[in-house]
Amino acid sequence: AELERIAHEMSDPKLYEDFDRVQKAGEEMESVQAAIQLKEEEVRRLTPAA
């Protein structure tokens, strides 16, 4: 009975929508962090070592 309940919850489209949104947000965060890292490397390259 417990497994059936879990299976039913997992097939809930609302849950999938939320998961999808969370996953997309995570991917966006990753690309934002990658962009920040690129910028930091660029700044380091352009800044002469003191």
mmCIF file of C-alpha atoms in Angstrom, residues 2-19:
data_model
loop_
_atom_site.group_PDB
_atom_site.id
_atom_site.type_symbol
_atom_site.label_atom_id
_atom_site.label_comp_id
_atom_site.label_asym_id
_atom_site.label_seq_id
_atom_site.Cartn_x
_atom_site.Cartn_y
_atom_site.Cartn_z
ATOM 1 C CA GLU A 2 2.870 2.343 0.858
ATOM 2 C CA LEU A 3 4.518 1.705 -2.500
ATOM 3 C CA GLU A 4 1.269 2.411 -4.312
ATOM 4 C CA ARG A 5 0.935 5.724 -2.495
ATOM 5 C CA ILE A 6 4.488 6.705 -3.400
ATOM 6 C CA ALA A 7 3.977 5.647 -7.020
ATOM 7 C CA HIS A 8 0.815 7.722 -7.146
ATOM 8 C CA GLU A 9 2.605 10.758 -5.695
ATOM 9 C CA MET A 10 5.463 10.368 -8.156
ATOM 10 C CA SER A 11 3.072 10.310 -11.091
ATOM 11 C CA ASP A 12 1.537 13.586 -9.904
ATOM 12 C CA PRO A 13 2.177 16.039 -12.769
ATOM 13 C CA LYS A 14 2.407 18.925 -10.294
ATOM 14 C CA LEU A 15 5.372 17.235 -8.641
ATOM 15 C CA TYR A 16 7.065 16.783 -11.996
ATOM 16 C CA GLU A 17 6.525 20.456 -12.814
ATOM 17 C CA ASP A 18 8.177 21.453 -9.553
ATOM 18 C CA PHE A 19 11.077 19.078 -10.165
#
